[in-house]
């Protein structure tokens, strides 16, 4: 019998076309709808990139103004969503809060739909659902952090764009431009990355003709894991463990002896460095300067150079974004929810793409369990 050609973890398997983004590990490039992500991060507000991912083109001034008007209209934390978040134990992981909130938003929006045959929605309906989630997630994430700190939610401000308002709702103060810019760049860099685990999860759920909210809830579950989105939180746990740059050598000796994975390093697709890292590292550098924290840069650089020289494994986006979010003032547990707020744009673009030319995603497996056996005493019906 020939051995089946099993692609564990679907590594190297091309499962479909996508026009949303292109990851090219050979040239170390990442294009959203054809545009290099570095150019988008340097020139665009996150709202414009969200529009690009959904529609395939950057918005005109009028289109951007329309999207911003809708986004502003849905920025408030609805009372029932706040109540649902409050039901989540205060010491549960914030990703559980976000998942619960999105689930409730979906149930409320689809109430009265009736049959499962009607839930997948038209492109127009799904676009509206995508914009609403995009608009509501900052309030959900900001409220989560404030709730854990025993603080009341902060009402959004109509005079601020997405990134500045997100920071306002989290910290109850107007952020400096340099901080808003770094945060905006991080949102853009996190927005989309082809068939990563969470996006593929969203596409699998969508392929059954389930609804957009169910697909996003499932994607949030996939993103929570430390091998995926949870790594940005895990990077800060590692930074806290190490403490200062001087401790990196001995800490790394022990971690590698224990065969620990060093979070924020390595990537399934990029093997010679993540295309998004230089842009996020530059944003981190501006924050280090702004907050006058050379100690953070020293720890970052020392761990990177020691780990790369010992293992030849390079940082991924979570490595610079973790300390950047820490400097901005986000609690470590809030980092992965920030990833959700960004990646919901990519997920929903993929959900709409999947629906536009759907095929049920249903791979095969090779059985390696016990041979056929029978219940003792069982007599089949005549
Ligand atoms: N630390 C230590 N060793 C590592 C790391 C790491 N971060 N990454 C890979 N390796 C080693 C593995 O131990 C393995 O070694 P072995 O062959 O001796 O067993 C080898 O490199 C291959 O690693 P795999 O995990 O099999 O490679 P894969 O392509 O499946 O993994 C992954 C990619 C999961 C991202 C991995 O590099 C990892 O676990 N990194 C840490 C978690 C992380 O940072 N995730 C964020 C991903 S990017 C994002 O979501 C934005």
CSV table of C-alpha atoms and ligand atoms in Angstrom, one decimal:
chain,number,residue,atom,x,y,z
A,1,UNK,CA,0.0,0.0,0.0
A,2,UNK,CA,1.4,3.4,-0.9
A,3,UNK,CA,1.8,6.0,1.9
A,4,UNK,CA,-0.7,8.8,1.6
A,5,UNK,CA,0.9,12.2,0.9
A,6,UNK,CA,-0.3,14.0,4.1
A,7,UNK,CA,0.4,17.7,4.3
A,8,UNK,CA,0.4,18.1,8.1
A,9,UNK,CA,-0.9,21.6,9.1
A,10,UNK,CA,-1.7,22.0,5.4
A,11,UNK,CA,1.8,23.3,5.0
A,12,UNK,CA,2.6,24.3,1.4
A,13,UNK,CA,-1.0,23.5,0.2
A,14,UNK,CA,-2.6,26.0,-2.1
A,15,UNK,CA,-6.4,25.7,-1.4
A,16,UNK,CA,-7.9,28.5,-3.4
A,17,UNK,CA,-7.3,31.8,-5.2
A,18,UNK,CA,-7.5,35.1,-3.4
A,19,UNK,CA,-7.4,38.7,-4.7
A,20,UNK,CA,-7.3,40.2,-1.2
A,21,UNK,CA,-3.6,40.0,-0.5
A,22,UNK,CA,-0.4,38.4,-1.8
A,23,UNK,CA,2.4,37.2,0.5
A,24,UNK,CA,5.6,36.6,-1.3
A,25,UNK,CA,8.3,35.1,1.0
A,26,UNK,CA,10.9,35.1,-1.9
A,27,UNK,CA,10.8,38.9,-2.2
A,28,UNK,CA,9.7,39.4,1.4
A,29,UNK,CA,6.7,41.4,0.3
A,30,UNK,CA,3.1,41.7,1.3
A,31,UNK,CA,0.6,43.4,-1.0
A,32,UNK,CA,-3.0,44.3,-0.1
A,33,UNK,CA,-5.0,44.4,-3.4
A,34,UNK,CA,-1.7,45.1,-5.1
A,35,UNK,CA,-0.4,47.8,-2.9
A,36,UNK,CA,2.8,47.1,-0.7
A,37,UNK,CA,1.7,47.2,2.9
A,38,UNK,CA,4.6,49.5,3.8
A,39,UNK,CA,3.3,52.2,1.4
A,40,UNK,CA,-0.2,51.9,2.8
A,41,UNK,CA,1.1,52.1,6.4
A,42,UNK,CA,3.1,55.2,5.6
A,43,UNK,CA,0.4,57.1,3.7
A,44,UNK,CA,-3.2,55.9,4.7
A,45,UNK,CA,-5.6,56.0,7.6
A,46,UNK,CA,-6.8,52.6,8.7
A,47,UNK,CA,-10.3,53.4,7.4
A,48,UNK,CA,-9.0,53.7,3.8
A,49,UNK,CA,-7.2,50.4,4.1
A,50,UNK,CA,-10.3,48.7,5.4
A,51,UNK,CA,-12.2,50.2,2.3
A,52,UNK,CA,-9.4,48.9,0.0
A,53,UNK,CA,-9.6,45.4,1.5
A,54,UNK,CA,-13.4,45.3,1.1
A,55,UNK,CA,-13.8,47.0,-2.3
A,56,UNK,CA,-10.5,46.3,-4.0
A,57,UNK,CA,-9.6,50.0,-4.6
A,58,UNK,CA,-8.6,52.8,-2.3
A,59,UNK,CA,-11.5,55.2,-1.6
A,60,UNK,CA,-12.0,58.6,-3.2
A,61,UNK,CA,-12.3,61.4,-0.7
A,62,UNK,CA,-16.1,61.1,-0.9
A,63,UNK,CA,-16.1,57.4,-0.4
A,64,UNK,CA,-13.7,57.8,2.6
A,65,UNK,CA,-16.0,60.4,4.1
A,66,UNK,CA,-19.0,58.1,3.7
A,67,UNK,CA,-17.2,55.2,5.4
A,68,UNK,CA,-16.0,57.5,8.2
A,69,UNK,CA,-19.6,58.8,8.7
A,70,UNK,CA,-20.9,55.2,9.0
A,71,UNK,CA,-18.0,54.2,11.3
A,72,UNK,CA,-18.7,57.2,13.6
A,73,UNK,CA,-22.4,56.3,13.7
A,74,UNK,CA,-21.6,52.8,15.1
A,75,UNK,CA,-18.8,53.7,17.5
A,76,UNK,CA,-20.8,53.7,20.7
A,77,UNK,CA,-20.8,50.6,22.9
A,78,UNK,CA,-24.4,49.4,22.8
A,79,UNK,CA,-25.9,48.9,26.3
A,80,UNK,CA,-26.7,45.2,25.7
A,81,UNK,CA,-23.2,44.5,24.4
A,82,UNK,CA,-21.8,46.2,27.5
A,83,UNK,CA,-24.1,44.1,29.7
A,84,UNK,CA,-23.0,40.9,27.9
A,85,UNK,CA,-19.3,41.9,28.5
A,86,UNK,CA,-20.1,42.5,32.1
A,87,UNK,CA,-21.3,38.9,32.4
A,88,UNK,CA,-17.9,37.6,31.3
A,89,UNK,CA,-15.8,36.9,34.5
A,90,UNK,CA,-13.4,39.8,35.1
A,91,UNK,CA,-10.5,37.4,35.2
A,92,UNK,CA,-11.5,35.6,31.9
A,93,UNK,CA,-9.2,36.3,29.0
A,94,UNK,CA,-10.3,39.5,27.1
A,95,UNK,CA,-10.5,37.5,23.9
A,96,UNK,CA,-13.4,35.7,25.5
A,97,UNK,CA,-15.1,39.1,26.0
A,98,UNK,CA,-14.5,40.1,22.4
A,99,UNK,CA,-15.8,36.7,21.2
A,100,UNK,CA,-18.9,37.0,23.4
A,101,UNK,CA,-19.6,40.6,22.3
A,102,UNK,CA,-19.4,39.7,18.6
A,103,UNK,CA,-21.6,36.7,19.1
A,104,UNK,CA,-24.3,38.9,20.7
A,105,UNK,CA,-24.0,41.6,18.0
A,106,UNK,CA,-24.5,38.8,15.4
A,107,UNK,CA,-27.5,37.3,17.2
A,108,UNK,CA,-29.1,40.8,17.5
A,109,UNK,CA,-28.5,41.7,13.9
A,110,UNK,CA,-29.7,38.4,12.5
A,111,UNK,CA,-32.8,38.2,14.8
A,112,UNK,CA,-35.8,37.3,12.9
A,113,UNK,CA,-33.9,35.8,10.0
A,114,UNK,CA,-35.7,32.5,10.6
A,115,UNK,CA,-34.3,29.7,8.4
A,116,UNK,CA,-30.6,28.9,8.2
A,117,UNK,CA,-31.1,29.1,4.5
A,118,UNK,CA,-31.2,32.9,4.8
A,119,UNK,CA,-28.2,33.7,7.0
A,120,UNK,CA,-25.2,33.9,4.7
A,121,UNK,CA,-26.5,37.3,3.3
A,122,UNK,CA,-26.0,39.3,0.1
A,123,UNK,CA,-22.7,41.1,-0.6
A,124,UNK,CA,-24.4,44.4,0.3
A,125,UNK,CA,-25.6,43.0,3.7
A,126,UNK,CA,-22.2,41.5,4.5
A,127,UNK,CA,-20.5,44.8,3.7
A,128,UNK,CA,-22.8,46.6,6.1
A,129,UNK,CA,-22.2,43.9,8.7
A,130,UNK,CA,-18.4,44.2,8.2
A,131,UNK,CA,-18.4,48.0,8.6
A,132,UNK,CA,-20.5,47.7,11.8
A,133,UNK,CA,-18.1,45.2,13.4
A,134,UNK,CA,-15.2,47.3,12.3
A,135,UNK,CA,-16.8,50.3,14.0
A,136,UNK,CA,-17.9,48.6,17.2
A,137,UNK,CA,-14.7,46.6,18.0
A,138,UNK,CA,-12.7,49.6,19.3
A,139,UNK,CA,-15.4,50.3,21.9
A,140,UNK,CA,-15.5,46.7,22.9
A,141,UNK,CA,-11.7,46.4,23.2
A,142,UNK,CA,-11.4,49.8,25.0
A,143,UNK,CA,-14.2,48.9,27.4
A,144,UNK,CA,-12.5,45.6,28.2
A,145,UNK,CA,-9.3,47.2,29.3
A,146,UNK,CA,-11.1,50.0,31.2
A,147,UNK,CA,-13.4,47.4,33.0
A,148,UNK,CA,-10.3,45.4,34.2
A,149,UNK,CA,-8.9,48.7,35.6
A,150,UNK,CA,-12.2,49.5,37.3
A,151,UNK,CA,-13.0,52.5,35.0
A,152,UNK,CA,-16.2,53.6,33.3
A,153,UNK,CA,-16.3,53.5,29.5
A,154,UNK,CA,-15.5,56.7,27.6
A,155,UNK,CA,-17.9,58.0,24.9
A,156,UNK,CA,-16.4,58.2,21.4
A,157,UNK,CA,-15.5,61.6,19.9
A,158,UNK,CA,-16.8,62.5,16.5
A,159,UNK,CA,-13.9,64.9,15.8
A,160,UNK,CA,-11.4,62.1,15.8
A,161,UNK,CA,-10.5,59.5,13.2
A,162,UNK,CA,-10.5,55.8,13.9
A,163,UNK,CA,-7.1,55.4,15.4
A,164,UNK,CA,-7.2,58.5,17.5
A,165,UNK,CA,-10.7,57.7,18.7
A,166,UNK,CA,-9.7,54.2,19.6
A,167,UNK,CA,-6.9,55.6,21.9
A,168,UNK,CA,-9.3,58.2,23.3
A,169,UNK,CA,-11.9,55.6,24.3
A,170,UNK,CA,-9.1,53.5,25.9
A,171,UNK,CA,-7.2,56.1,27.8
A,172,UNK,CA,-9.6,59.0,28.2
A,173,UNK,CA,-7.1,61.5,26.9
A,174,UNK,CA,-6.1,62.8,23.4
A,175,UNK,CA,-3.1,60.9,22.2
A,176,UNK,CA,-0.1,62.6,20.7
A,177,UNK,CA,0.2,62.5,16.9
A,178,UNK,CA,3.3,60.3,17.0
A,179,UNK,CA,1.4,57.7,19.1
A,180,UNK,CA,-1.7,57.8,16.8
A,181,UNK,CA,0.5,57.4,13.8
A,182,UNK,CA,2.3,54.3,15.3
A,183,UNK,CA,-1.0,52.8,16.3
A,184,UNK,CA,-2.6,53.4,12.9
A,185,UNK,CA,0.4,51.7,11.3
A,186,UNK,CA,0.0,48.7,13.5
A,187,UNK,CA,-3.6,48.4,12.6
A,188,UNK,CA,-2.8,48.4,8.9
A,189,UNK,CA,0.0,45.9,9.3
A,190,UNK,CA,-2.3,43.5,11.2
A,191,UNK,CA,-5.2,43.9,8.9
A,192,UNK,CA,-4.6,41.1,6.4
A,193,UNK,CA,-2.3,38.2,5.7
A,194,UNK,CA,-3.9,35.8,3.2
A,195,UNK,CA,-4.8,32.3,4.4
A,196,UNK,CA,-3.5,32.4,8.0
A,197,UNK,CA,-5.2,30.2,10.5
A,198,UNK,CA,-7.9,32.6,11.6
A,199,UNK,CA,-8.7,33.8,8.1
A,200,UNK,CA,-8.9,30.2,6.9
A,201,UNK,CA,-11.1,29.4,9.8
A,202,UNK,CA,-13.5,32.2,8.8
A,203,UNK,CA,-13.5,30.9,5.2
A,204,UNK,CA,-14.2,27.3,6.4
A,205,UNK,CA,-17.2,28.5,8.4
A,206,UNK,CA,-18.4,30.7,5.5
A,207,UNK,CA,-18.1,27.8,3.1
A,208,UNK,CA,-21.0,26.1,4.9
A,209,UNK,CA,-23.2,29.1,4.1
A,210,UNK,CA,-23.2,30.1,7.8
A,211,UNK,CA,-23.3,33.8,8.6
A,212,UNK,CA,-20.5,36.4,8.8
A,213,UNK,CA,-20.7,36.8,12.5
A,214,UNK,CA,-20.3,33.1,13.1
A,215,UNK,CA,-17.3,33.1,10.9
A,216,UNK,CA,-15.8,36.0,12.8
A,217,UNK,CA,-16.5,34.4,16.2
A,218,UNK,CA,-14.7,31.3,15.0
A,219,UNK,CA,-11.8,33.3,13.6
A,220,UNK,CA,-11.5,35.1,17.0
A,221,UNK,CA,-11.1,31.6,18.6
A,222,UNK,CA,-8.4,30.7,16.2
A,223,UNK,CA,-6.6,34.0,16.7
A,224,UNK,CA,-6.5,33.6,20.4
A,225,UNK,CA,-3.9,30.8,20.3
A,226,UNK,CA,-0.2,31.7,21.1
A,227,UNK,CA,1.0,30.2,17.8
A,228,UNK,CA,-1.1,32.8,16.0
A,229,UNK,CA,-2.4,36.2,17.4
A,230,UNK,CA,-1.8,35.4,21.0
A,231,UNK,CA,1.9,35.7,20.3
A,232,UNK,CA,1.8,39.5,20.7
A,233,UNK,CA,0.7,39.1,24.3
A,234,UNK,CA,3.2,36.2,24.8
A,235,UNK,CA,6.1,38.5,23.7
A,236,UNK,CA,5.4,40.8,26.6
A,237,UNK,CA,5.3,38.0,29.0
A,238,UNK,CA,8.8,37.0,27.8
A,239,UNK,CA,10.0,40.6,28.1
A,240,UNK,CA,8.7,40.7,31.6
A,241,UNK,CA,10.4,37.5,32.4
A,242,UNK,CA,13.8,38.6,31.0
A,243,UNK,CA,13.6,42.1,32.6
A,244,UNK,CA,16.7,43.8,31.1
A,245,UNK,CA,19.0,43.4,28.1
A,246,UNK,CA,21.8,42.1,30.4
A,247,UNK,CA,19.7,39.0,31.3
A,248,UNK,CA,19.0,37.9,27.7
A,249,UNK,CA,22.0,35.5,27.3
A,250,UNK,CA,21.4,33.4,30.4
A,251,UNK,CA,17.6,33.5,29.9
A,252,UNK,CA,17.9,32.3,26.3
A,253,UNK,CA,20.4,29.5,27.3
A,254,UNK,CA,17.8,28.2,29.7
A,255,UNK,CA,14.8,28.7,27.4
A,256,UNK,CA,16.5,26.9,24.6
A,257,UNK,CA,17.7,24.1,26.9
A,258,UNK,CA,14.1,23.6,27.9
A,259,UNK,CA,13.1,23.6,24.2
A,260,UNK,CA,10.8,26.5,24.7
A,261,UNK,CA,9.4,28.4,21.7
A,262,UNK,CA,10.4,32.0,21.8
A,263,UNK,CA,7.2,33.9,21.0
A,264,UNK,CA,7.3,36.6,18.3
A,265,UNK,CA,9.9,34.6,16.3
A,266,UNK,CA,9.3,32.3,13.3
A,267,UNK,CA,6.6,32.1,10.7
A,268,UNK,CA,5.0,29.4,8.6
A,269,UNK,CA,5.4,31.3,5.3
A,270,UNK,CA,8.3,33.7,5.8
A,271,UNK,CA,11.5,31.9,6.6
A,272,UNK,CA,13.9,34.8,6.2
A,273,UNK,CA,12.0,37.5,8.0
A,274,UNK,CA,8.5,38.9,8.1
A,275,UNK,CA,7.8,41.6,5.6
A,276,UNK,CA,5.9,43.7,8.1
A,277,UNK,CA,8.6,43.8,10.8
A,278,UNK,CA,10.7,46.7,9.5
A,279,UNK,CA,7.7,49.0,9.3
A,280,UNK,CA,6.5,48.0,12.8
A,281,UNK,CA,10.0,48.2,14.2
A,282,UNK,CA,10.3,51.8,12.8
A,283,UNK,CA,7.0,52.6,14.5
A,284,UNK,CA,8.3,51.1,17.8
A,285,UNK,CA,11.5,53.2,17.4
A,286,UNK,CA,9.4,56.4,17.3
A,287,UNK,CA,7.5,55.3,20.4
A,288,UNK,CA,10.8,54.5,22.2
A,289,UNK,CA,12.0,58.0,21.5
A,290,UNK,CA,8.6,59.6,22.4
A,291,UNK,CA,8.4,57.8,25.7
A,292,UNK,CA,12.2,58.0,26.3
A,293,UNK,CA,12.5,54.2,26.9
A,294,UNK,CA,15.9,53.1,25.5
A,295,UNK,CA,15.8,50.1,27.8
A,296,UNK,CA,12.9,48.7,25.7
A,297,UNK,CA,15.0,49.1,22.5
A,298,UNK,CA,18.0,47.5,24.2
A,299,UNK,CA,16.0,44.4,25.3
A,300,UNK,CA,14.4,44.2,21.9
A,301,UNK,CA,17.6,44.4,20.0
A,302,UNK,CA,19.6,42.1,22.2
A,303,UNK,CA,17.0,39.3,22.2
A,304,UNK,CA,16.6,39.6,18.5
A,305,UNK,CA,20.3,39.5,17.7
A,306,UNK,CA,21.0,36.6,20.2
A,307,UNK,CA,18.1,34.5,19.0
A,308,UNK,CA,18.7,35.1,15.3
A,309,UNK,CA,22.4,34.3,15.6
A,310,UNK,CA,21.7,31.1,17.6
A,311,UNK,CA,18.7,29.7,15.7
A,312,UNK,CA,18.5,31.6,12.4
A,313,UNK,CA,14.8,32.2,13.1
A,314,UNK,CA,13.6,35.8,12.5
A,315,UNK,CA,11.0,38.0,14.3
A,316,UNK,CA,7.4,38.2,13.1
A,317,UNK,CA,5.0,41.1,13.4
A,318,UNK,CA,4.1,40.3,17.0
A,319,UNK,CA,7.7,40.9,18.1
A,320,UNK,CA,7.7,44.7,17.6
A,321,UNK,CA,4.0,45.2,18.1
A,322,UNK,CA,4.0,43.7,21.6
A,323,UNK,CA,6.4,46.3,23.1
A,324,UNK,CA,4.8,49.0,21.0
A,325,UNK,CA,1.4,48.4,22.5
A,326,UNK,CA,3.0,48.2,25.9
A,327,UNK,CA,4.6,51.6,25.5
A,328,UNK,CA,1.3,53.1,24.3
A,329,UNK,CA,-0.2,51.9,27.6
A,330,UNK,CA,-2.3,48.9,26.6
A,331,UNK,CA,-2.5,46.1,29.1
A,332,UNK,CA,-0.7,43.0,27.9
A,333,UNK,CA,-4.0,41.0,27.9
A,334,UNK,CA,-5.5,43.6,25.5
A,335,UNK,CA,-2.9,43.1,22.7
A,336,UNK,CA,-4.6,40.2,21.0
A,337,UNK,CA,-8.0,41.9,21.0
A,338,UNK,CA,-6.3,44.8,19.2
A,339,UNK,CA,-5.3,42.3,16.6
A,340,UNK,CA,-9.0,41.3,16.3
A,341,UNK,CA,-10.0,44.9,15.7
A,342,UNK,CA,-7.5,45.2,12.9
A,343,UNK,CA,-7.9,41.7,11.3
A,344,UNK,CA,-11.7,41.9,11.2
A,345,UNK,CA,-11.2,43.9,8.0
A,346,UNK,CA,-9.2,41.1,6.4
A,347,UNK,CA,-11.5,38.3,7.7
A,348,UNK,CA,-14.6,40.0,6.4
A,349,UNK,CA,-13.0,40.7,3.0
A,350,UNK,CA,-12.2,37.0,2.8
A,351,UNK,CA,-15.7,36.0,3.9
A,352,UNK,CA,-17.2,38.0,1.0
A,353,UNK,CA,-14.7,36.6,-1.4
A,354,UNK,CA,-15.4,33.0,-0.3
A,355,UNK,CA,-19.2,33.6,-0.7
A,356,UNK,CA,-18.7,35.1,-4.2
A,357,UNK,CA,-17.3,31.7,-5.5
A,358,UNK,CA,-18.1,29.3,-2.8
A,359,UNK,CA,-17.2,25.6,-2.5
A,360,UNK,CA,-17.7,23.7,0.8
A,361,UNK,CA,-14.2,23.3,2.4
A,362,UNK,CA,-14.0,19.7,3.3
A,363,UNK,CA,-10.6,18.0,3.2
A,364,UNK,CA,-10.0,14.3,3.5
A,365,UNK,CA,-8.2,12.4,6.3
A,366,UNK,CA,-6.3,9.1,6.4
A,367,UNK,CA,-7.8,6.8,9.0
A,368,UNK,CA,-5.2,5.2,11.4
A,369,UNK,CA,-7.5,4.0,14.2
A,370,UNK,CA,-8.5,0.4,15.2
A,371,UNK,CA,-9.6,-2.0,12.5
A,372,UNK,CA,-13.4,-2.6,12.3
A,373,UNK,CA,-14.7,-4.2,15.5
A,374,UNK,CA,-18.1,-4.9,17.0
A,375,UNK,CA,-20.2,-4.5,20.3
A,376,UNK,CA,-20.2,-7.8,22.1
A,377,UNK,CA,-23.7,-9.4,22.1
A,378,UNK,CA,-25.1,-7.0,19.5
A,379,UNK,CA,-27.6,-8.7,17.2
A,380,UNK,CA,-28.6,-6.6,14.2
A,381,UNK,CA,-32.3,-6.1,13.7
A,382,UNK,CA,-33.6,-8.7,11.3
B,1,LIG,N1,11.2,29.5,19.0
B,1,LIG,C1,12.0,28.4,19.0
B,1,LIG,N2,12.0,27.5,18.0
B,1,LIG,C2,11.2,27.7,17.0
B,1,LIG,C3,10.4,28.9,16.9
B,1,LIG,C4,10.4,29.8,17.9
B,1,LIG,N3,9.7,30.9,17.9
B,1,LIG,N4,9.8,28.9,15.7
B,1,LIG,C5,10.1,27.7,15.1
B,1,LIG,N5,11.0,27.1,15.8
B,1,LIG,C6,11.7,25.8,15.5
B,1,LIG,C7,10.8,24.6,15.9
B,1,LIG,O1,11.0,24.2,17.3
B,1,LIG,C8,11.2,23.6,14.9
B,1,LIG,O2,12.4,23.0,15.3
B,1,LIG,P1,12.7,21.5,15.1
B,1,LIG,O3,12.6,21.3,13.6
B,1,LIG,O4,14.0,21.3,15.7
B,1,LIG,O5,11.6,20.8,15.8
B,1,LIG,C9,11.4,24.4,13.7
B,1,LIG,O6,11.8,25.7,14.1
B,1,LIG,C10,10.2,24.5,12.8
B,1,LIG,O7,9.2,25.1,13.6
B,1,LIG,P2,7.6,24.7,13.4
B,1,LIG,O8,6.9,25.2,14.6
B,1,LIG,O9,7.4,23.3,13.0
B,1,LIG,O10,7.4,25.6,12.1
B,1,LIG,P3,6.0,26.2,11.6
B,1,LIG,O11,6.1,26.7,10.3
B,1,LIG,O12,4.9,25.2,11.9
B,1,LIG,O13,5.8,27.3,12.8
B,1,LIG,C11,5.2,29.1,14.0
B,1,LIG,C12,5.5,28.6,12.6
B,1,LIG,C13,4.0,28.3,14.6
B,1,LIG,C14,4.8,30.6,13.8
B,1,LIG,C15,6.4,29.0,14.9
B,1,LIG,O14,7.5,29.7,14.3
B,1,LIG,C16,6.2,29.5,16.3
B,1,LIG,O15,5.6,28.7,17.1
B,1,LIG,N6,6.5,30.7,16.6
B,1,LIG,C17,6.2,31.3,17.9
B,1,LIG,C18,4.8,31.8,18.0
B,1,LIG,C19,4.6,33.1,17.2
B,1,LIG,O16,5.4,34.0,17.3
B,1,LIG,N7,3.5,33.1,16.4
B,1,LIG,C20,3.1,34.3,15.7
B,1,LIG,C21,3.0,33.9,14.2
B,1,LIG,S1,2.8,35.4,13.2
B,1,LIG,C22,1.3,36.1,13.5
B,1,LIG,O17,0.4,35.5,13.9
B,1,LIG,C23,1.3,37.6,13.3
